[in-house]
């Protein structure tokens, strides 16, 4: 499969559950991103990885834990989430994080916390 | 903190008419301004971008203008078509940490 893929596409979890979101890019990019998209709000950048190294953590609560084992894969581990964490979580990649270059988005994971 | 304001939040135009979406940014050092389109249920995709060394860029029916002095940039869509219906996001690249700061989006509705 080409581009950026995300699994699962939909996830419903209770506040005490632990789950993980997976993102994979087949574009040979060096930078990967996690965004949170809530209705009628700007995209919120959560984490940035460049060459597997985390470059940004925008004051994201510790109940969200990213992992980047290599330049092609990015995970977001979730635990003890709150209902307000329900949103669309988008993964993106780009050739480099330092330059203004196109970000390629995955289809997103629609997360519902009950 | 730095932010990008986007207006209007919803825009309804008659098919064939033009649509204009405006964004204002706060970081005077920003030098890259992309526009993304997100159709219902789909991922955001880049449609056009502009860098601070130019004032205008066109690609067929889409154009973007940049006024660095006023710190605002706009998306212009001419001869709108039903497939232009989507949410459009503007963004500005912060020079300090290379992060994109996003606008809240404009829902564009093309009326037949």
mmCIF file with all atom_site columns, N, CA, C and O in Angstrom, chain A residues 10-61:
data_model
loop_
_atom_site.group_PDB
_atom_site.id
_atom_site.type_symbol
_atom_site.label_atom_id
_atom_site.label_alt_id
_atom_site.label_comp_id
_atom_site.label_asym_id
_atom_site.label_entity_id
_atom_site.label_seq_id
_atom_site.pdbx_PDB_ins_code
_atom_site.Cartn_x
_atom_site.Cartn_y
_atom_site.Cartn_z
_atom_site.occupancy
_atom_site.B_iso_or_equiv
_atom_site.pdbx_formal_charge
_atom_site.auth_seq_id
_atom_site.auth_comp_id
_atom_site.auth_asym_id
_atom_site.auth_atom_id
_atom_site.pdbx_PDB_model_num
ATOM 1   N N  . UNK A 1 10 ? -11.202 3.081  13.336 1.00 0.00 ? 10 UNK A N  1
ATOM 2   C CA . UNK A 1 10 ? -12.136 3.481  14.390 1.00 0.00 ? 10 UNK A CA 1
ATOM 3   C C  . UNK A 1 10 ? -11.767 2.727  15.661 1.00 0.00 ? 10 UNK A C  1
ATOM 4   O O  . UNK A 1 10 ? -11.389 1.555  15.601 1.00 0.00 ? 10 UNK A O  1
ATOM 5   N N  . UNK A 1 11 ? -11.906 3.417  16.791 1.00 0.00 ? 11 UNK A N  1
ATOM 6   C CA . UNK A 1 11 ? -11.579 2.806  18.072 1.00 0.00 ? 11 UNK A CA 1
ATOM 7   C C  . UNK A 1 11 ? -12.489 3.377  19.144 1.00 0.00 ? 11 UNK A C  1
ATOM 8   O O  . UNK A 1 11 ? -12.602 4.593  19.284 1.00 0.00 ? 11 UNK A O  1
ATOM 9   N N  . UNK A 1 12 ? -13.123 2.472  19.887 1.00 0.00 ? 12 UNK A N  1
ATOM 10  C CA . UNK A 1 12 ? -13.917 2.868  21.044 1.00 0.00 ? 12 UNK A CA 1
ATOM 11  C C  . UNK A 1 12 ? -13.254 2.237  22.263 1.00 0.00 ? 12 UNK A C  1
ATOM 12  O O  . UNK A 1 12 ? -12.998 1.031  22.276 1.00 0.00 ? 12 UNK A O  1
ATOM 13  N N  . UNK A 1 13 ? -12.945 3.040  23.234 1.00 0.00 ? 13 UNK A N  1
ATOM 14  C CA . UNK A 1 13 ? -12.288 2.509  24.412 1.00 0.00 ? 13 UNK A CA 1
ATOM 15  C C  . UNK A 1 13 ? -12.808 3.160  25.691 1.00 0.00 ? 13 UNK A C  1
ATOM 16  O O  . UNK A 1 13 ? -13.233 4.327  25.678 1.00 0.00 ? 13 UNK A O  1
ATOM 17  N N  . UNK A 1 14 ? -12.769 2.394  26.758 1.00 0.00 ? 14 UNK A N  1
ATOM 18  C CA . UNK A 1 14 ? -13.144 2.921  28.048 1.00 0.00 ? 14 UNK A CA 1
ATOM 19  C C  . UNK A 1 14 ? -11.982 3.679  28.661 1.00 0.00 ? 14 UNK A C  1
ATOM 20  O O  . UNK A 1 14 ? -10.837 3.595  28.203 1.00 0.00 ? 14 UNK A O  1
ATOM 21  N N  . UNK A 1 15 ? -12.270 4.415  29.690 1.00 0.00 ? 15 UNK A N  1
ATOM 22  C CA . UNK A 1 15 ? -11.252 5.272  30.295 1.00 0.00 ? 15 UNK A CA 1
ATOM 23  C C  . UNK A 1 15 ? -10.139 4.493  30.978 1.00 0.00 ? 15 UNK A C  1
ATOM 24  O O  . UNK A 1 15 ? -9.050  5.029  31.201 1.00 0.00 ? 15 UNK A O  1
ATOM 25  N N  . UNK A 1 16 ? -10.395 3.222  31.256 1.00 0.00 ? 16 UNK A N  1
ATOM 26  C CA . UNK A 1 16 ? -9.354  2.436  31.932 1.00 0.00 ? 16 UNK A CA 1
ATOM 27  C C  . UNK A 1 16 ? -8.573  1.545  30.971 1.00 0.00 ? 16 UNK A C  1
ATOM 28  O O  . UNK A 1 16 ? -7.648  0.851  31.372 1.00 0.00 ? 16 UNK A O  1
ATOM 29  N N  . UNK A 1 17 ? -8.963  1.570  29.700 1.00 0.00 ? 17 UNK A N  1
ATOM 30  C CA . UNK A 1 17 ? -8.289  0.705  28.721 1.00 0.00 ? 17 UNK A CA 1
ATOM 31  C C  . UNK A 1 17 ? -6.914  1.224  28.324 1.00 0.00 ? 17 UNK A C  1
ATOM 32  O O  . UNK A 1 17 ? -6.586  2.398  28.537 1.00 0.00 ? 17 UNK A O  1
ATOM 33  N N  . UNK A 1 18 ? -6.149  0.322  27.715 1.00 0.00 ? 18 UNK A N  1
ATOM 34  C CA . UNK A 1 18 ? -4.893  0.695  27.059 1.00 0.00 ? 18 UNK A CA 1
ATOM 35  C C  . UNK A 1 18 ? -4.970  0.226  25.609 1.00 0.00 ? 18 UNK A C  1
ATOM 36  O O  . UNK A 1 18 ? -5.280  -0.945 25.364 1.00 0.00 ? 18 UNK A O  1
ATOM 37  N N  . UNK A 1 19 ? -4.706  1.126  24.701 1.00 0.00 ? 19 UNK A N  1
ATOM 38  C CA . UNK A 1 19 ? -4.731  0.796  23.283 1.00 0.00 ? 19 UNK A CA 1
ATOM 39  C C  . UNK A 1 19 ? -3.591  1.532  22.584 1.00 0.00 ? 19 UNK A C  1
ATOM 40  O O  . UNK A 1 19 ? -2.991  2.449  23.145 1.00 0.00 ? 19 UNK A O  1
ATOM 41  N N  . UNK A 1 20 ? -3.339  1.139  21.345 1.00 0.00 ? 20 UNK A N  1
ATOM 42  C CA . UNK A 1 20 ? -2.305  1.804  20.560 1.00 0.00 ? 20 UNK A CA 1
ATOM 43  C C  . UNK A 1 20 ? -2.802  2.102  19.152 1.00 0.00 ? 20 UNK A C  1
ATOM 44  O O  . UNK A 1 20 ? -3.515  1.288  18.558 1.00 0.00 ? 20 UNK A O  1
ATOM 45  N N  . UNK A 1 21 ? -2.409  3.258  18.648 1.00 0.00 ? 21 UNK A N  1
ATOM 46  C CA . UNK A 1 21 ? -2.654  3.626  17.263 1.00 0.00 ? 21 UNK A CA 1
ATOM 47  C C  . UNK A 1 21 ? -1.362  3.423  16.484 1.00 0.00 ? 21 UNK A C  1
ATOM 48  O O  . UNK A 1 21 ? -0.276  3.704  16.993 1.00 0.00 ? 21 UNK A O  1
ATOM 49  N N  . UNK A 1 22 ? -1.523  2.958  15.246 1.00 0.00 ? 22 UNK A N  1
ATOM 50  C CA . UNK A 1 22 ? -0.353  2.686  14.423 1.00 0.00 ? 22 UNK A CA 1
ATOM 51  C C  . UNK A 1 22 ? -0.388  3.511  13.151 1.00 0.00 ? 22 UNK A C  1
ATOM 52  O O  . UNK A 1 22 ? -1.444  3.706  12.550 1.00 0.00 ? 22 UNK A O  1
ATOM 53  N N  . UNK A 1 23 ? 0.768   3.990  12.759 1.00 0.00 ? 23 UNK A N  1
ATOM 54  C CA . UNK A 1 23 ? 0.905   4.741  11.514 1.00 0.00 ? 23 UNK A CA 1
ATOM 55  C C  . UNK A 1 23 ? 2.118   4.217  10.762 1.00 0.00 ? 23 UNK A C  1
ATOM 56  O O  . UNK A 1 23 ? 3.163   3.942  11.368 1.00 0.00 ? 23 UNK A O  1
ATOM 57  N N  . UNK A 1 24 ? 1.973   4.098  9.455  1.00 0.00 ? 24 UNK A N  1
ATOM 58  C CA . UNK A 1 24 ? 3.076   3.629  8.626  1.00 0.00 ? 24 UNK A CA 1
ATOM 59  C C  . UNK A 1 24 ? 3.123   4.473  7.357  1.00 0.00 ? 24 UNK A C  1
ATOM 60  O O  . UNK A 1 24 ? 2.093   4.736  6.743  1.00 0.00 ? 24 UNK A O  1
ATOM 61  N N  . UNK A 1 25 ? 4.323   4.906  6.992  1.00 0.00 ? 25 UNK A N  1
ATOM 62  C CA . UNK A 1 25 ? 4.463   5.674  5.753  1.00 0.00 ? 25 UNK A CA 1
ATOM 63  C C  . UNK A 1 25 ? 5.406   4.943  4.798  1.00 0.00 ? 25 UNK A C  1
ATOM 64  O O  . UNK A 1 25 ? 6.437   4.401  5.212  1.00 0.00 ? 25 UNK A O  1
ATOM 65  N N  . UNK A 1 26 ? 4.993   4.953  3.517  1.00 0.00 ? 26 UNK A N  1
ATOM 66  C CA . UNK A 1 26 ? 5.728   4.243  2.476  1.00 0.00 ? 26 UNK A CA 1
ATOM 67  C C  . UNK A 1 26 ? 6.345   5.229  1.486  1.00 0.00 ? 26 UNK A C  1
ATOM 68  O O  . UNK A 1 26 ? 6.485   4.932  0.306  1.00 0.00 ? 26 UNK A O  1
ATOM 69  N N  . UNK A 1 27 ? 6.676   6.429  1.982  1.00 0.00 ? 27 UNK A N  1
ATOM 70  C CA . UNK A 1 27 ? 7.133   7.512  1.116  1.00 0.00 ? 27 UNK A CA 1
ATOM 71  C C  . UNK A 1 27 ? 8.615   7.813  1.266  1.00 0.00 ? 27 UNK A C  1
ATOM 72  O O  . UNK A 1 27 ? 9.125   8.726  0.608  1.00 0.00 ? 27 UNK A O  1
ATOM 73  N N  . UNK A 1 28 ? 9.285   7.113  2.168  1.00 0.00 ? 28 UNK A N  1
ATOM 74  C CA . UNK A 1 28 ? 10.705  7.383  2.392  1.00 0.00 ? 28 UNK A CA 1
ATOM 75  C C  . UNK A 1 28 ? 10.976  8.689  3.102  1.00 0.00 ? 28 UNK A C  1
ATOM 76  O O  . UNK A 1 28 ? 12.068  9.236  3.005  1.00 0.00 ? 28 UNK A O  1
ATOM 77  N N  . UNK A 1 29 ? 9.973   9.201  3.816  1.00 0.00 ? 29 UNK A N  1
ATOM 78  C CA . UNK A 1 29 ? 10.126  10.472 4.529  1.00 0.00 ? 29 UNK A CA 1
ATOM 79  C C  . UNK A 1 29 ? 10.892  10.293 5.833  1.00 0.00 ? 29 UNK A C  1
ATOM 80  O O  . UNK A 1 29 ? 10.958  9.204  6.394  1.00 0.00 ? 29 UNK A O  1
ATOM 81  N N  . UNK A 1 30 ? 11.450  11.413 6.298  1.00 0.00 ? 30 UNK A N  1
ATOM 82  C CA . UNK A 1 30 ? 12.228  11.368 7.534  1.00 0.00 ? 30 UNK A CA 1
ATOM 83  C C  . UNK A 1 30 ? 11.468  11.883 8.748  1.00 0.00 ? 30 UNK A C  1
ATOM 84  O O  . UNK A 1 30 ? 11.876  11.632 9.878  1.00 0.00 ? 30 UNK A O  1
ATOM 85  N N  . UNK A 1 31 ? 10.423  12.649 8.532  1.00 0.00 ? 31 UNK A N  1
ATOM 86  C CA . UNK A 1 31 ? 9.679   13.244 9.638  1.00 0.00 ? 31 UNK A CA 1
ATOM 87  C C  . UNK A 1 31 ? 8.270   12.660 9.706  1.00 0.00 ? 31 UNK A C  1
ATOM 88  O O  . UNK A 1 31 ? 7.634   12.431 8.679  1.00 0.00 ? 31 UNK A O  1
ATOM 89  N N  . UNK A 1 32 ? 7.805   12.434 10.935 1.00 0.00 ? 32 UNK A N  1
ATOM 90  C CA . UNK A 1 32 ? 6.449   11.942 11.151 1.00 0.00 ? 32 UNK A CA 1
ATOM 91  C C  . UNK A 1 32 ? 5.804   12.727 12.283 1.00 0.00 ? 32 UNK A C  1
ATOM 92  O O  . UNK A 1 32 ? 6.485   13.190 13.206 1.00 0.00 ? 32 UNK A O  1
ATOM 93  N N  . UNK A 1 33 ? 4.482   12.874 12.185 1.00 0.00 ? 33 UNK A N  1
ATOM 94  C CA . UNK A 1 33 ? 3.747   13.745 13.094 1.00 0.00 ? 33 UNK A CA 1
ATOM 95  C C  . UNK A 1 33 ? 2.474   13.061 13.593 1.00 0.00 ? 33 UNK A C  1
ATOM 96  O O  . UNK A 1 33 ? 1.850   12.302 12.853 1.00 0.00 ? 33 UNK A O  1
ATOM 97  N N  . UNK A 1 34 ? 2.096   13.387 14.817 1.00 0.00 ? 34 UNK A N  1
ATOM 98  C CA . UNK A 1 34 ? 0.755   13.055 15.309 1.00 0.00 ? 34 UNK A CA 1
ATOM 99  C C  . UNK A 1 34 ? -0.003  14.358 15.528 1.00 0.00 ? 34 UNK A C  1
ATOM 100 O O  . UNK A 1 34 ? 0.506   15.292 16.171 1.00 0.00 ? 34 UNK A O  1
ATOM 101 N N  . UNK A 1 35 ? -1.228  14.412 14.979 1.00 0.00 ? 35 UNK A N  1
ATOM 102 C CA . UNK A 1 35 ? -2.118  15.542 15.173 1.00 0.00 ? 35 UNK A CA 1
ATOM 103 C C  . UNK A 1 35 ? -3.422  15.054 15.805 1.00 0.00 ? 35 UNK A C  1
ATOM 104 O O  . UNK A 1 35 ? -3.879  13.951 15.547 1.00 0.00 ? 35 UNK A O  1
ATOM 105 N N  . UNK A 1 36 ? -4.043  15.961 16.559 1.00 0.00 ? 36 UNK A N  1
ATOM 106 C CA . UNK A 1 36 ? -5.394  15.730 17.061 1.00 0.00 ? 36 UNK A CA 1
ATOM 107 C C  . UNK A 1 36 ? -6.316  16.699 16.330 1.00 0.00 ? 36 UNK A C  1
ATOM 108 O O  . UNK A 1 36 ? -6.030  17.904 16.267 1.00 0.00 ? 36 UNK A O  1
ATOM 109 N N  . UNK A 1 37 ? -7.413  16.165 15.759 1.00 0.00 ? 37 UNK A N  1
ATOM 110 C CA . UNK A 1 37 ? -8.373  17.017 15.071 1.00 0.00 ? 37 UNK A CA 1
ATOM 111 C C  . UNK A 1 37 ? -9.725  16.913 15.762 1.00 0.00 ? 37 UNK A C  1
ATOM 112 O O  . UNK A 1 37 ? -10.360 15.863 15.762 1.00 0.00 ? 37 UNK A O  1
ATOM 113 N N  . UNK A 1 38 ? -10.150 18.039 16.345 1.00 0.00 ? 38 UNK A N  1
ATOM 114 C CA . UNK A 1 38 ? -11.464 18.136 16.958 1.00 0.00 ? 38 UNK A CA 1
ATOM 115 C C  . UNK A 1 38 ? -12.314 19.065 16.112 1.00 0.00 ? 38 UNK A C  1
ATOM 116 O O  . UNK A 1 38 ? -11.795 19.957 15.427 1.00 0.00 ? 38 UNK A O  1
ATOM 117 N N  . UNK A 1 39 ? -13.628 18.883 16.202 1.00 0.00 ? 39 UNK A N  1
ATOM 118 C CA . UNK A 1 39 ? -14.546 19.655 15.362 1.00 0.00 ? 39 UNK A CA 1
ATOM 119 C C  . UNK A 1 39 ? -14.379 21.157 15.585 1.00 0.00 ? 39 UNK A C  1
ATOM 120 O O  . UNK A 1 39 ? -14.300 21.621 16.721 1.00 0.00 ? 39 UNK A O  1
ATOM 121 N N  . UNK A 1 40 ? -14.297 21.888 14.477 1.00 0.00 ? 40 UNK A N  1
ATOM 122 C CA . UNK A 1 40 ? -14.254 23.349 14.469 1.00 0.00 ? 40 UNK A CA 1
ATOM 123 C C  . UNK A 1 40 ? -13.086 23.926 15.246 1.00 0.00 ? 40 UNK A C  1
ATOM 124 O O  . UNK A 1 40 ? -13.159 25.058 15.739 1.00 0.00 ? 40 UNK A O  1
ATOM 125 N N  . UNK A 1 41 ? -12.026 23.174 15.377 1.00 0.00 ? 41 UNK A N  1
ATOM 126 C CA . UNK A 1 41 ? -10.805 23.659 16.031 1.00 0.00 ? 41 UNK A CA 1
ATOM 127 C C  . UNK A 1 41 ? -9.621  23.456 15.106 1.00 0.00 ? 41 UNK A C  1
ATOM 128 O O  . UNK A 1 41 ? -9.655  22.589 14.227 1.00 0.00 ? 41 UNK A O  1
ATOM 129 N N  . UNK A 1 42 ? -8.567  24.246 15.289 1.00 0.00 ? 42 UNK A N  1
ATOM 130 C CA . UNK A 1 42 ? -7.369  24.019 14.472 1.00 0.00 ? 42 UNK A CA 1
ATOM 131 C C  . UNK A 1 42 ? -6.768  22.654 14.746 1.00 0.00 ? 42 UNK A C  1
ATOM 132 O O  . UNK A 1 42 ? -6.921  22.109 15.849 1.00 0.00 ? 42 UNK A O  1
ATOM 133 N N  . UNK A 1 43 ? -6.096  22.133 13.747 1.00 0.00 ? 43 UNK A N  1
ATOM 134 C CA . UNK A 1 43 ? -5.322  20.920 13.971 1.00 0.00 ? 43 UNK A CA 1
ATOM 135 C C  . UNK A 1 43 ? -4.302  21.178 15.089 1.00 0.00 ? 43 UNK A C  1
ATOM 136 O O  . UNK A 1 43 ? -3.596  22.180 15.066 1.00 0.00 ? 43 UNK A O  1
ATOM 137 N N  . UNK A 1 44 ? -4.244  20.246 16.034 1.00 0.00 ? 44 UNK A N  1
ATOM 138 C CA . UNK A 1 44 ? -3.317  20.398 17.158 1.00 0.00 ? 44 UNK A CA 1
ATOM 139 C C  . UNK A 1 44 ? -2.150  19.433 16.969 1.00 0.00 ? 44 UNK A C  1
ATOM 140 O O  . UNK A 1 44 ? -2.341  18.220 16.975 1.00 0.00 ? 44 UNK A O  1
ATOM 141 N N  . UNK A 1 45 ? -0.952  19.988 16.810 1.00 0.00 ? 45 UNK A N  1
ATOM 142 C CA . UNK A 1 45 ? 0.230   19.154 16.695 1.00 0.00 ? 45 UNK A CA 1
ATOM 143 C C  . UNK A 1 45 ? 0.564   18.580 18.064 1.00 0.00 ? 45 UNK A C  1
ATOM 144 O O  . UNK A 1 45 ? 0.675   19.326 19.044 1.00 0.00 ? 45 UNK A O  1
ATOM 145 N N  . UNK A 1 46 ? 0.717   17.261 18.121 1.00 0.00 ? 46 UNK A N  1
ATOM 146 C CA . UNK A 1 46 ? 1.021   16.605 19.395 1.00 0.00 ? 46 UNK A CA 1
ATOM 147 C C  . UNK A 1 46 ? 2.517   16.277 19.491 1.00 0.00 ? 46 UNK A C  1
ATOM 148 O O  . UNK A 1 46 ? 3.178   16.642 20.462 1.00 0.00 ? 46 UNK A O  1
ATOM 149 N N  . UNK A 1 47 ? 3.008   15.564 18.513 1.00 0.00 ? 47 UNK A N  1
ATOM 150 C CA . UNK A 1 47 ? 4.406   15.105 18.538 1.00 0.00 ? 47 UNK A CA 1
ATOM 151 C C  . UNK A 1 47 ? 5.002   15.174 17.136 1.00 0.00 ? 47 UNK A C  1
ATOM 152 O O  . UNK A 1 47 ? 4.307   15.010 16.152 1.00 0.00 ? 47 UNK A O  1
ATOM 153 N N  . UNK A 1 48 ? 6.316   15.413 17.117 1.00 0.00 ? 48 UNK A N  1
ATOM 154 C CA . UNK A 1 48 ? 7.073   15.382 15.870 1.00 0.00 ? 48 UNK A CA 1
ATOM 155 C C  . UNK A 1 48 ? 8.285   14.487 16.066 1.00 0.00 ? 48 UNK A C  1
ATOM 156 O O  . UNK A 1 48 ? 8.975   14.591 17.080 1.00 0.00 ? 48 UNK A O  1
ATOM 157 N N  . UNK A 1 49 ? 8.521   13.627 15.100 1.00 0.00 ? 49 UNK A N  1
ATOM 158 C CA . UNK A 1 49 ? 9.719   12.789 15.104 1.00 0.00 ? 49 UNK A CA 1
ATOM 159 C C  . UNK A 1 49 ? 10.490  13.036 13.820 1.00 0.00 ? 49 UNK A C  1
ATOM 160 O O  . UNK A 1 49 ? 9.912   13.137 12.743 1.00 0.00 ? 49 UNK A O  1
ATOM 161 N N  . UNK A 1 50 ? 11.804  13.158 13.959 1.00 0.00 ? 50 UNK A N  1
ATOM 162 C CA . UNK A 1 50 ? 12.677  13.305 12.810 1.00 0.00 ? 50 UNK A CA 1
ATOM 163 C C  . UNK A 1 50 ? 13.784  12.267 12.930 1.00 0.00 ? 50 UNK A C  1
ATOM 164 O O  . UNK A 1 50 ? 14.518  12.257 13.914 1.00 0.00 ? 50 UNK A O  1
ATOM 165 N N  . UNK A 1 51 ? 13.897  11.395 11.945 1.00 0.00 ? 51 UNK A N  1
ATOM 166 C CA . UNK A 1 51 ? 14.880  10.317 12.005 1.00 0.00 ? 51 UNK A CA 1
ATOM 167 C C  . UNK A 1 51 ? 14.761  9.564  13.329 1.00 0.00 ? 51 UNK A C  1
ATOM 168 O O  . UNK A 1 51 ? 15.756  9.299  13.994 1.00 0.00 ? 51 UNK A O  1
ATOM 169 N N  . UNK A 1 52 ? 13.546  9.238  13.710 1.00 0.00 ? 52 UNK A N  1
ATOM 170 C CA . UNK A 1 52 ? 13.233  8.461  14.919 1.00 0.00 ? 52 UNK A CA 1
ATOM 171 C C  . UNK A 1 52 ? 13.418  9.238  16.213 1.00 0.00 ? 52 UNK A C  1
ATOM 172 O O  . UNK A 1 52 ? 13.110  8.727  17.288 1.00 0.00 ? 52 UNK A O  1
ATOM 173 N N  . UNK A 1 53 ? 13.915  10.435 16.156 1.00 0.00 ? 53 UNK A N  1
ATOM 174 C CA . UNK A 1 53 ? 14.121  11.222 17.366 1.00 0.00 ? 53 UNK A CA 1
ATOM 175 C C  . UNK A 1 53 ? 12.981  12.223 17.554 1.00 0.00 ? 53 UNK A C  1
ATOM 176 O O  . UNK A 1 53 ? 12.612  12.941 16.621 1.00 0.00 ? 53 UNK A O  1
ATOM 177 N N  . UNK A 1 54 ? 12.455  12.280 18.778 1.00 0.00 ? 54 UNK A N  1
ATOM 178 C CA . UNK A 1 54 ? 11.370  13.214 19.029 1.00 0.00 ? 54 UNK A CA 1
ATOM 179 C C  . UNK A 1 54 ? 11.915  14.632 19.090 1.00 0.00 ? 54 UNK A C  1
ATOM 180 O O  . UNK A 1 54 ? 12.846  14.912 19.850 1.00 0.00 ? 54 UNK A O  1
ATOM 181 N N  . UNK A 1 55 ? 11.335  15.504 18.282 1.00 0.00 ? 55 UNK A N  1
ATOM 182 C CA . UNK A 1 55 ? 11.793  16.886 18.257 1.00 0.00 ? 55 UNK A CA 1
ATOM 183 C C  . UNK A 1 55 ? 10.828  17.828 18.958 1.00 0.00 ? 55 UNK A C  1
ATOM 184 O O  . UNK A 1 55 ? 11.218  18.904 19.388 1.00 0.00 ? 55 UNK A O  1
ATOM 185 N N  . UNK A 1 56 ? 9.564   17.449 19.025 1.00 0.00 ? 56 UNK A N  1
ATOM 186 C CA . UNK A 1 56 ? 8.592   18.314 19.666 1.00 0.00 ? 56 UNK A CA 1
ATOM 187 C C  . UNK A 1 56 ? 7.601   17.483 20.477 1.00 0.00 ? 56 UNK A C  1
ATOM 188 O O  . UNK A 1 56 ? 7.211   16.394 20.068 1.00 0.00 ? 56 UNK A O  1
ATOM 189 N N  . UNK A 1 57 ? 7.231   18.022 21.615 1.00 0.00 ? 57 UNK A N  1
ATOM 190 C CA . UNK A 1 57 ? 6.159   17.464 22.430 1.00 0.00 ? 57 UNK A CA 1
ATOM 191 C C  . UNK A 1 57 ? 5.392   18.666 22.943 1.00 0.00 ? 57 UNK A C  1
ATOM 192 O O  . UNK A 1 57 ? 5.843   19.363 23.850 1.00 0.00 ? 57 UNK A O  1
ATOM 193 N N  . UNK A 1 58 ? 4.263   18.933 22.319 1.00 0.00 ? 58 UNK A N  1
ATOM 194 C CA . UNK A 1 58 ? 3.550   20.172 22.610 1.00 0.00 ? 58 UNK A CA 1
ATOM 195 C C  . UNK A 1 58 ? 2.696   20.060 23.863 1.00 0.00 ? 58 UNK A C  1
ATOM 196 O O  . UNK A 1 58 ? 1.475   20.165 23.790 1.00 0.00 ? 58 UNK A O  1
ATOM 197 N N  . UNK A 1 59 ? 3.354   19.851 24.997 1.00 0.00 ? 59 UNK A N  1
ATOM 198 C CA . UNK A 1 59 ? 2.647   19.825 26.282 1.00 0.00 ? 59 UNK A CA 1
ATOM 199 C C  . UNK A 1 59 ? 1.487   18.839 26.258 1.00 0.00 ? 59 UNK A C  1
ATOM 200 O O  . UNK A 1 59 ? 0.403   19.138 26.747 1.00 0.00 ? 59 UNK A O  1
ATOM 201 N N  . UNK A 1 60 ? 1.725   17.688 25.674 1.00 0.00 ? 60 UNK A N  1
ATOM 202 C CA . UNK A 1 60 ? 0.687   16.669 25.586 1.00 0.00 ? 60 UNK A CA 1
ATOM 203 C C  . UNK A 1 60 ? 0.649   15.880 26.899 1.00 0.00 ? 60 UNK A C  1
ATOM 204 O O  . UNK A 1 60 ? 1.700   15.525 27.437 1.00 0.00 ? 60 UNK A O  1
ATOM 205 N N  . UNK A 1 61 ? -0.546  15.613 27.421 1.00 0.00 ? 61 UNK A N  1
ATOM 206 C CA . UNK A 1 61 ? -0.639  14.834 28.668 1.00 0.00 ? 61 UNK A CA 1
ATOM 207 C C  . UNK A 1 61 ? 0.054   13.489 28.553 1.00 0.00 ? 61 UNK A C  1
ATOM 208 O O  . UNK A 1 61 ? 0.086   12.876 27.484 1.00 0.00 ? 61 UNK A O  1
#
